[in-house]
PDB file of C-alpha atoms in Angstrom:
ATOM      1  CA  MET G   1      -3.941 -29.165   8.234  1.00 69.00           C
ATOM      2  CA  THR G   2       0.075 -29.220   8.426  1.00 76.00           C
ATOM      3  CA  HIS G   3       1.997 -27.055  11.091  1.00 71.00           C
ATOM      4  CA  GLU G   4       3.202 -24.851   8.252  1.00 72.00           C
ATOM      5  CA  GLN G   5      -0.449 -24.276   7.267  1.00 74.00           C
ATOM      6  CA  TRP G   6      -1.399 -23.180  10.803  1.00 80.00           C
ATOM      7  CA  LEU G   7       1.557 -20.888  10.874  1.00 77.00           C
ATOM      8  CA  TRP G   8       0.511 -19.016   7.825  1.00 76.00           C
ATOM      9  CA  ILE G   9      -3.000 -18.878   9.055  1.00 81.00           C
ATOM     10  CA  GLY G  10      -1.897 -17.474  12.315  1.00 82.00           C
ATOM     11  CA  PHE G  11       0.422 -15.018  10.845  1.00 79.00           C
ATOM     12  CA  ASN G  12      -2.312 -13.687   8.278  1.00 79.00           C
ATOM     13  CA  ALA G  13      -4.810 -13.641  11.360  1.00 85.00           C
ATOM     14  CA  PHE G  14      -2.477 -11.459  13.410  1.00 84.00           C
ATOM     15  CA  ILE G  15      -1.790  -8.893  10.622  1.00 81.00           C
ATOM     16  CA  VAL G  16      -5.435  -8.532   9.788  1.00 80.00           C
ATOM     17  CA  GLY G  17      -6.146  -8.046  13.616  1.00 83.00           C
ATOM     18  CA  MET G  18      -3.506  -5.361  13.875  1.00 82.00           C
ATOM     19  CA  LEU G  19      -4.972  -3.571  10.879  1.00 78.00           C
ATOM     20  CA  VAL G  20      -8.529  -3.732  12.313  1.00 78.00           C
ATOM     21  CA  LEU G  21      -7.204  -2.648  15.566  1.00 80.00           C
ATOM     22  CA  ASP G  22      -5.308   0.388  14.065  1.00 76.00           C
ATOM     23  CA  LEU G  23      -8.337   1.544  12.166  1.00 71.00           C
ATOM     24  CA  VAL G  24     -11.251   0.941  14.306  1.00 72.00           C
ATOM     25  CA  VAL G  25      -9.729   1.435  17.843  1.00 72.00           C
ATOM     26  CA  PHE G  26      -6.800   3.702  17.731  1.00 73.00           C
ATOM     27  CA  HIS G  27      -7.966   5.703  14.662  1.00 69.00           C
ATOM     28  CA  LYS G  28     -11.795   5.334  15.138  1.00 70.00           C
ATOM     29  CA  ASN G  29     -12.436   9.260  15.306  1.00 72.00           C
ATOM     30  CA  PRO G  30     -10.378  11.020  12.547  1.00 70.00           C
ATOM     31  CA  HIS G  31      -7.860  13.269  13.545  1.00 72.00           C
ATOM     32  CA  GLU G  32      -4.668  15.240  12.420  1.00 74.00           C
ATOM     33  CA  VAL G  33      -1.657  12.910  13.158  1.00 76.00           C
ATOM     34  CA  LYS G  34       1.155  15.042  14.860  1.00 80.00           C
ATOM     35  CA  PHE G  35       4.877  14.248  14.466  1.00 79.00           C
ATOM     36  CA  LYS G  36       4.963  12.623  18.079  1.00 85.00           C
ATOM     37  CA  GLU G  37       2.193  10.298  17.345  1.00 82.00           C
ATOM     38  CA  ALA G  38       3.299   9.304  13.948  1.00 81.00           C
ATOM     39  CA  ALA G  39       6.957   8.675  15.399  1.00 85.00           C
ATOM     40  CA  GLY G  40       5.457   6.569  18.160  1.00 87.00           C
ATOM     41  CA  TRP G  41       3.448   4.446  15.513  1.00 84.00           C
ATOM     42  CA  SER G  42       6.351   4.100  13.388  1.00 86.00           C
ATOM     43  CA  LEU G  43       8.538   2.936  16.147  1.00 91.00           C
ATOM     44  CA  PHE G  44       5.998   0.370  17.230  1.00 89.00           C
ATOM     45  CA  TRP G  45       5.610  -1.291  13.843  1.00 87.00           C
ATOM     46  CA  ILE G  46       9.179  -1.429  13.288  1.00 91.00           C
ATOM     47  CA  SER G  47       9.764  -2.859  16.516  1.00 92.00           C
ATOM     48  CA  LEU G  48       7.044  -5.481  15.512  1.00 90.00           C
ATOM     49  CA  ALA G  49       8.762  -6.352  12.368  1.00 90.00           C
ATOM     50  CA  LEU G  50      12.026  -6.849  14.229  1.00 92.00           C
ATOM     51  CA  VAL G  51      10.408  -9.008  16.840  1.00 92.00           C
ATOM     52  CA  PHE G  52       9.020 -11.123  14.173  1.00 90.00           C
ATOM     53  CA  ASN G  53      12.425 -11.298  12.255  1.00 92.00           C
ATOM     54  CA  ALA G  54      14.000 -12.380  15.618  1.00 92.00           C
ATOM     55  CA  GLY G  55      11.462 -15.103  15.881  1.00 88.00           C
ATOM     56  CA  LEU G  56      11.919 -16.101  12.277  1.00 87.00           C
ATOM     57  CA  TRP G  57      15.800 -16.150  12.597  1.00 90.00           C
ATOM     58  CA  PHE G  58      15.344 -18.605  15.609  1.00 88.00           C
ATOM     59  CA  VAL G  59      12.654 -20.785  14.073  1.00 84.00           C
ATOM     60  CA  ARG G  60      13.974 -20.881  10.639  1.00 85.00           C
ATOM     61  CA  GLY G  61      17.807 -20.117  10.993  1.00 88.00           C
ATOM     62  CA  GLN G  62      20.156 -17.424   9.799  1.00 89.00           C
ATOM     63  CA  GLN G  63      19.433 -17.711   6.254  1.00 91.00           C
ATOM     64  CA  ALA G  64      15.800 -16.840   6.567  1.00 88.00           C
ATOM     65  CA  GLY G  65      16.200 -14.310   9.106  1.00 89.00           C
ATOM     66  CA  LEU G  66      18.848 -12.351   6.804  1.00 92.00           C
ATOM     67  CA  GLU G  67      16.422 -12.684   3.763  1.00 90.00           C
ATOM     68  CA  PHE G  68      13.386 -11.329   5.800  1.00 90.00           C
ATOM     69  CA  LEU G  69      15.590  -8.510   7.139  1.00 92.00           C
ATOM     70  CA  THR G  70      16.972  -7.607   3.595  1.00 91.00           C
ATOM     71  CA  GLY G  71      13.550  -7.625   2.084  1.00 88.00           C
ATOM     72  CA  TYR G  72      12.261  -5.474   5.047  1.00 89.00           C
ATOM     73  CA  LEU G  73      15.224  -2.815   4.697  1.00 88.00           C
ATOM     74  CA  ILE G  74      14.561  -2.597   0.924  1.00 82.00           C
ATOM     75  CA  GLU G  75      10.840  -2.172   1.252  1.00 80.00           C
ATOM     76  CA  LYS G  76      11.137   0.434   4.038  1.00 82.00           C
ATOM     77  CA  SER G  77      13.429   2.610   1.989  1.00 78.00           C
ATOM     78  CA  LEU G  78      10.957   2.453  -0.907  1.00 73.00           C
ATOM     79  CA  SER G  79       8.271   3.352   1.631  1.00 75.00           C
ATOM     80  CA  VAL G  80      10.187   6.609   2.518  1.00 75.00           C
ATOM     81  CA  ASP G  81      10.122   7.272  -1.150  1.00 72.00           C
ATOM     82  CA  ASN G  82       6.333   7.031  -1.215  1.00 74.00           C
ATOM     83  CA  LEU G  83       6.027   9.586   1.776  1.00 78.00           C
ATOM     84  CA  PHE G  84       7.122  12.495  -0.606  1.00 78.00           C
ATOM     85  CA  VAL G  85       4.564  11.068  -3.346  1.00 78.00           C
ATOM     86  CA  PHE G  86       1.780  11.207  -0.675  1.00 82.00           C
ATOM     87  CA  LEU G  87       2.637  14.653   0.313  1.00 82.00           C
ATOM     88  CA  LEU G  88       2.571  15.787  -3.172  1.00 83.00           C
ATOM     89  CA  VAL G  89      -0.776  14.137  -3.724  1.00 85.00           C
ATOM     90  CA  PHE G  90      -2.345  15.346  -0.573  1.00 86.00           C
ATOM     91  CA  SER G  91      -1.161  18.845  -1.220  1.00 84.00           C
ATOM     92  CA  TYR G  92      -2.368  18.684  -4.905  1.00 83.00           C
ATOM     93  CA  PHE G  93      -5.881  17.628  -3.799  1.00 85.00           C
ATOM     94  CA  GLY G  94      -5.942  19.616  -0.686  1.00 85.00           C
ATOM     95  CA  VAL G  95      -6.896  16.625   1.668  1.00 86.00           C
ATOM     96  CA  PRO G  96      -7.821  17.588   5.195  1.00 85.00           C
ATOM     97  CA  ALA G  97      -5.056  16.321   7.607  1.00 84.00           C
ATOM     98  CA  LYS G  98      -7.416  14.458   9.770  1.00 84.00           C
ATOM     99  CA  HIS G  99      -8.630  12.324   6.655  1.00 84.00           C
ATOM    100  CA  GLN G 100      -5.040  11.487   5.369  1.00 85.00           C
ATOM    101  CA  HIS G 101      -4.564   8.447   7.629  1.00 82.00           C
ATOM    102  CA  GLY G 102      -7.824   6.879   6.368  1.00 83.00           C
ATOM    103  CA  VAL G 103      -6.741   7.227   2.846  1.00 85.00           C
ATOM    104  CA  LEU G 104      -3.257   5.901   3.577  1.00 83.00           C
ATOM    105  CA  PHE G 105      -4.845   2.831   5.414  1.00 82.00           C
ATOM    106  CA  TRP G 106      -7.155   1.686   2.798  1.00 85.00           C
ATOM    107  CA  GLY G 107      -4.523   2.501   0.072  1.00 82.00           C
ATOM    108  CA  ILE G 108      -2.112   0.179   1.804  1.00 78.00           C
ATOM    109  CA  LEU G 109      -4.520  -2.185   2.499  1.00 80.00           C
ATOM    110  CA  GLY G 110      -5.617  -2.295  -1.340  1.00 83.00           C
ATOM    111  CA  ALA G 111      -1.716  -2.377  -2.247  1.00 79.00           C
ATOM    112  CA  LEU G 112      -1.332  -5.594  -0.053  1.00 77.00           C
ATOM    113  CA  VAL G 113      -4.327  -7.286  -1.647  1.00 83.00           C
ATOM    114  CA  LEU G 114      -3.257  -6.641  -5.327  1.00 83.00           C
ATOM    115  CA  ARG G 115       0.448  -7.520  -4.445  1.00 79.00           C
ATOM    116  CA  PHE G 116      -1.097 -10.834  -3.173  1.00 82.00           C
ATOM    117  CA  CYS G 117      -2.897 -11.485  -6.304  1.00 86.00           C
ATOM    118  CA  PHE G 118      -0.072 -10.546  -8.728  1.00 83.00           C
ATOM    119  CA  ILE G 119       2.228 -12.910  -6.596  1.00 83.00           C
ATOM    120  CA  ILE G 120      -0.216 -15.767  -6.987  1.00 87.00           C
ATOM    121  CA  VAL G 121      -0.764 -15.154 -10.756  1.00 87.00           C
ATOM    122  CA  GLY G 122       2.774 -14.780 -11.536  1.00 84.00           C
ATOM    123  CA  ILE G 123       3.701 -18.009  -9.662  1.00 85.00           C
ATOM    124  CA  GLU G 124       0.880 -19.719 -11.712  1.00 86.00           C
ATOM    125  CA  LEU G 125       2.297 -18.231 -14.942  1.00 85.00           C
ATOM    126  CA  LEU G 126       5.887 -19.271 -14.292  1.00 83.00           C
ATOM    127  CA  GLU G 127       4.869 -22.670 -13.520  1.00 85.00           C
ATOM    128  CA  ARG G 128       3.025 -23.135 -16.625  1.00 86.00           C
ATOM    129  CA  PHE G 129       5.318 -20.910 -18.889  1.00 85.00           C
ATOM    130  CA  HIS G 130       8.823 -20.885 -17.649  1.00 83.00           C
ATOM    131  CA  TRP G 131      10.086 -18.673 -20.465  1.00 85.00           C
ATOM    132  CA  LEU G 132       7.991 -15.756 -18.864  1.00 84.00           C
ATOM    133  CA  ILE G 133      10.920 -15.403 -16.464  1.00 84.00           C
ATOM    134  CA  TYR G 134      12.973 -13.789 -19.075  1.00 86.00           C
ATOM    135  CA  LEU G 135      10.187 -11.355 -20.010  1.00 86.00           C
ATOM    136  CA  PHE G 136       9.511 -10.564 -16.265  1.00 78.00           C
ATOM    137  CA  GLY G 137      13.360  -9.817 -15.976  1.00 81.00           C
ATOM    138  CA  ALA G 138      13.323  -7.527 -19.002  1.00 85.00           C
ATOM    139  CA  VAL G 139      10.463  -5.625 -17.294  1.00 79.00           C
ATOM    140  CA  LEU G 140      12.407  -5.172 -14.063  1.00 74.00           C
ATOM    141  CA  ILE G 141      15.611  -4.094 -15.803  1.00 83.00           C
ATOM    142  CA  VAL G 142      13.829  -1.484 -18.091  1.00 79.00           C
ATOM    143  CA  SER G 143      11.909  -0.243 -14.615  1.00 68.00           C
ATOM    144  CA  GLY G 144      15.315  -0.062 -12.888  1.00 68.00           C
ATOM    145  CA  VAL G 145      16.852   2.067 -15.770  1.00 74.00           C
ATOM    146  CA  LYS G 146      13.889   4.484 -15.909  1.00 70.00           C
ATOM    147  CA  LEU G 147      14.175   4.822 -12.019  1.00 63.00           C
ATOM    148  CA  TRP G 148      17.836   5.629 -12.302  1.00 68.00           C
ATOM    149  CA  GLN G 149      17.289   8.075 -14.951  1.00 64.00           C
ATOM    150  CA  GLU G 150      14.554   9.843 -13.162  1.00 60.00           C
ATOM    151  CA  LYS G 151      16.003  13.283 -12.037  1.00 53.00           C
ATOM    152  CA  GLU G 152      12.890  14.586 -10.357  1.00 57.00           C
ATOM    153  CA  LYS G 153       9.603  12.839  -8.936  1.00 55.00           C
ATOM    154  CA  LYS G 154       6.701  14.204 -10.829  1.00 59.00           C
ATOM    155  CA  VAL G 155       3.286  13.351  -9.610  1.00 60.00           C
ATOM    156  CA  GLU G 156       0.352  14.592 -12.053  1.00 66.00           C
ATOM    157  CA  PRO G 157      -2.609  12.990 -10.760  1.00 67.00           C
ATOM    158  CA  GLU G 158      -5.305  14.397 -13.368  1.00 68.00           C
ATOM    159  CA  LYS G 159      -3.155  12.639 -15.987  1.00 71.00           C
ATOM    160  CA  ASN G 160      -3.476   9.210 -14.133  1.00 74.00           C
ATOM    161  CA  PRO G 161      -5.123   6.971 -16.694  1.00 79.00           C
ATOM    162  CA  LEU G 162      -7.274   5.262 -14.031  1.00 80.00           C
ATOM    163  CA  VAL G 163      -8.330   8.526 -12.636  1.00 81.00           C
ATOM    164  CA  ARG G 164      -9.333   9.990 -15.938  1.00 84.00           C
ATOM    165  CA  LEU G 165     -11.180   6.778 -16.814  1.00 86.00           C
ATOM    166  CA  PHE G 166     -12.998   6.715 -13.285  1.00 86.00           C
ATOM    167  CA  ARG G 167     -14.023  10.423 -14.005  1.00 85.00           C
ATOM    168  CA  ARG G 168     -15.521   9.608 -17.272  1.00 85.00           C
ATOM    169  CA  PHE G 169     -17.886   7.069 -15.811  1.00 87.00           C
ATOM    170  CA  VAL G 170     -18.549   8.153 -12.198  1.00 86.00           C
ATOM    171  CA  PRO G 171     -19.516  11.748 -11.157  1.00 88.00           C
ATOM    172  CA  VAL G 172     -17.121  13.318  -8.527  1.00 87.00           C
ATOM    173  CA  THR G 173     -18.339  15.863  -5.986  1.00 87.00           C
ATOM    174  CA  PRO G 174     -16.384  19.148  -5.771  1.00 82.00           C
ATOM    175  CA  ASP G 175     -16.322  19.209  -1.880  1.00 82.00           C
ATOM    176  CA  TYR G 176     -15.024  16.678   0.693  1.00 85.00           C
ATOM    177  CA  HIS G 177     -17.841  15.105   2.693  1.00 80.00           C
ATOM    178  CA  GLU G 178     -15.961  14.169   5.847  1.00 79.00           C
ATOM    179  CA  GLY G 179     -14.255  10.783   5.601  1.00 79.00           C
ATOM    180  CA  ARG G 180     -16.855   9.230   3.012  1.00 86.00           C
ATOM    181  CA  PHE G 181     -15.549   7.830  -0.256  1.00 89.00           C
ATOM    182  CA  PHE G 182     -19.086   7.930  -1.807  1.00 90.00           C
ATOM    183  CA  VAL G 183     -22.359   9.965  -1.281  1.00 90.00           C
ATOM    184  CA  ARG G 184     -25.742  10.136  -2.886  1.00 88.00           C
ATOM    185  CA  GLN G 185     -26.648  13.468  -4.424  1.00 82.00           C
ATOM    186  CA  ALA G 186     -30.220  13.760  -5.968  1.00 77.00           C
ATOM    187  CA  GLY G 187     -30.622  10.003  -5.619  1.00 79.00           C
ATOM    188  CA  ARG G 188     -27.443   9.339  -7.667  1.00 84.00           C
ATOM    189  CA  LEU G 189     -24.200   7.748  -6.318  1.00 89.00           C
ATOM    190  CA  ALA G 190     -21.182   9.991  -6.546  1.00 90.00           C
ATOM    191  CA  ALA G 191     -17.606   9.800  -5.609  1.00 90.00           C
ATOM    192  CA  THR G 192     -16.075  12.358  -3.314  1.00 89.00           C
ATOM    193  CA  PRO G 193     -12.492  13.825  -3.995  1.00 88.00           C
ATOM    194  CA  LEU G 194     -11.226  11.622  -1.321  1.00 89.00           C
ATOM    195  CA  PHE G 195     -11.777   8.391  -3.292  1.00 91.00           C
ATOM    196  CA  VAL G 196      -9.973  10.001  -6.381  1.00 89.00           C
ATOM    197  CA  VAL G 197      -7.027  10.485  -3.967  1.00 89.00           C
ATOM    198  CA  LEU G 198      -7.420   6.912  -2.993  1.00 88.00           C
ATOM    199  CA  LEU G 199      -7.002   5.797  -6.738  1.00 87.00           C
ATOM    200  CA  VAL G 200      -3.794   7.853  -7.046  1.00 85.00           C
ATOM    201  CA  VAL G 201      -2.375   6.429  -4.005  1.00 83.00           C
ATOM    202  CA  GLU G 202      -3.176   2.987  -5.125  1.00 81.00           C
ATOM    203  CA  THR G 203      -1.582   3.417  -8.569  1.00 77.00           C
ATOM    204  CA  THR G 204       1.637   5.427  -7.450  1.00 71.00           C
ATOM    205  CA  GLN G 205       2.792   3.296  -4.448  1.00 60.00           C
ATOM    206  CA  THR G 206       6.319   1.647  -5.105  1.00 47.00           C
ATOM    207  CA  GLY G 207       6.260  -0.076  -1.739  1.00 43.00           C
ATOM    208  CA  PRO G 208       4.424  -0.512   1.624  1.00 40.00           C
ATOM    209  CA  ARG G 209       4.888   1.435   4.549  1.00 39.00           C
TER     210      ARG G 209
END
């Protein structure tokens, strides 16, 4: 195994370890995250990213460091936009404050997995069909124009196609059951509103935190 591969394995193992630590240790008991705690965690994650950026700059050079920093700043600005979306979704469904962190954690983790899959599939498609790069470019342009013309962020969870499809095949309980996504009622598996919120979060994100 090459040195490059070991670096990637170590990097991904560190990310997974931090995510597990965040959920299993620091947020083992669901609770409402106050402003001071949220600000502290934001500062911690930003500092961690900047330390990695400095290491990348030192090991790979100025170009790699600038590319990472540029990408991070863009994604960070998109994550701020997501905050307003999440607030609207939580308000719409009346999600208890102590369960909001859990929904965001699994939503972001799911988004990372989906992005990884999309990147792998996209690379494979471009290697086989180079002309698809023009199609992908056209999709990005159209998406950019729609975002530019969008005057107001509208979130209508009940009109979400995935949510409507899910509700058609899976019963959803009217009440929240602590932090659980699924429960058994009368011997039948049913989803809680918390899982519906997770679906909405997964399909309305424009960038990670």
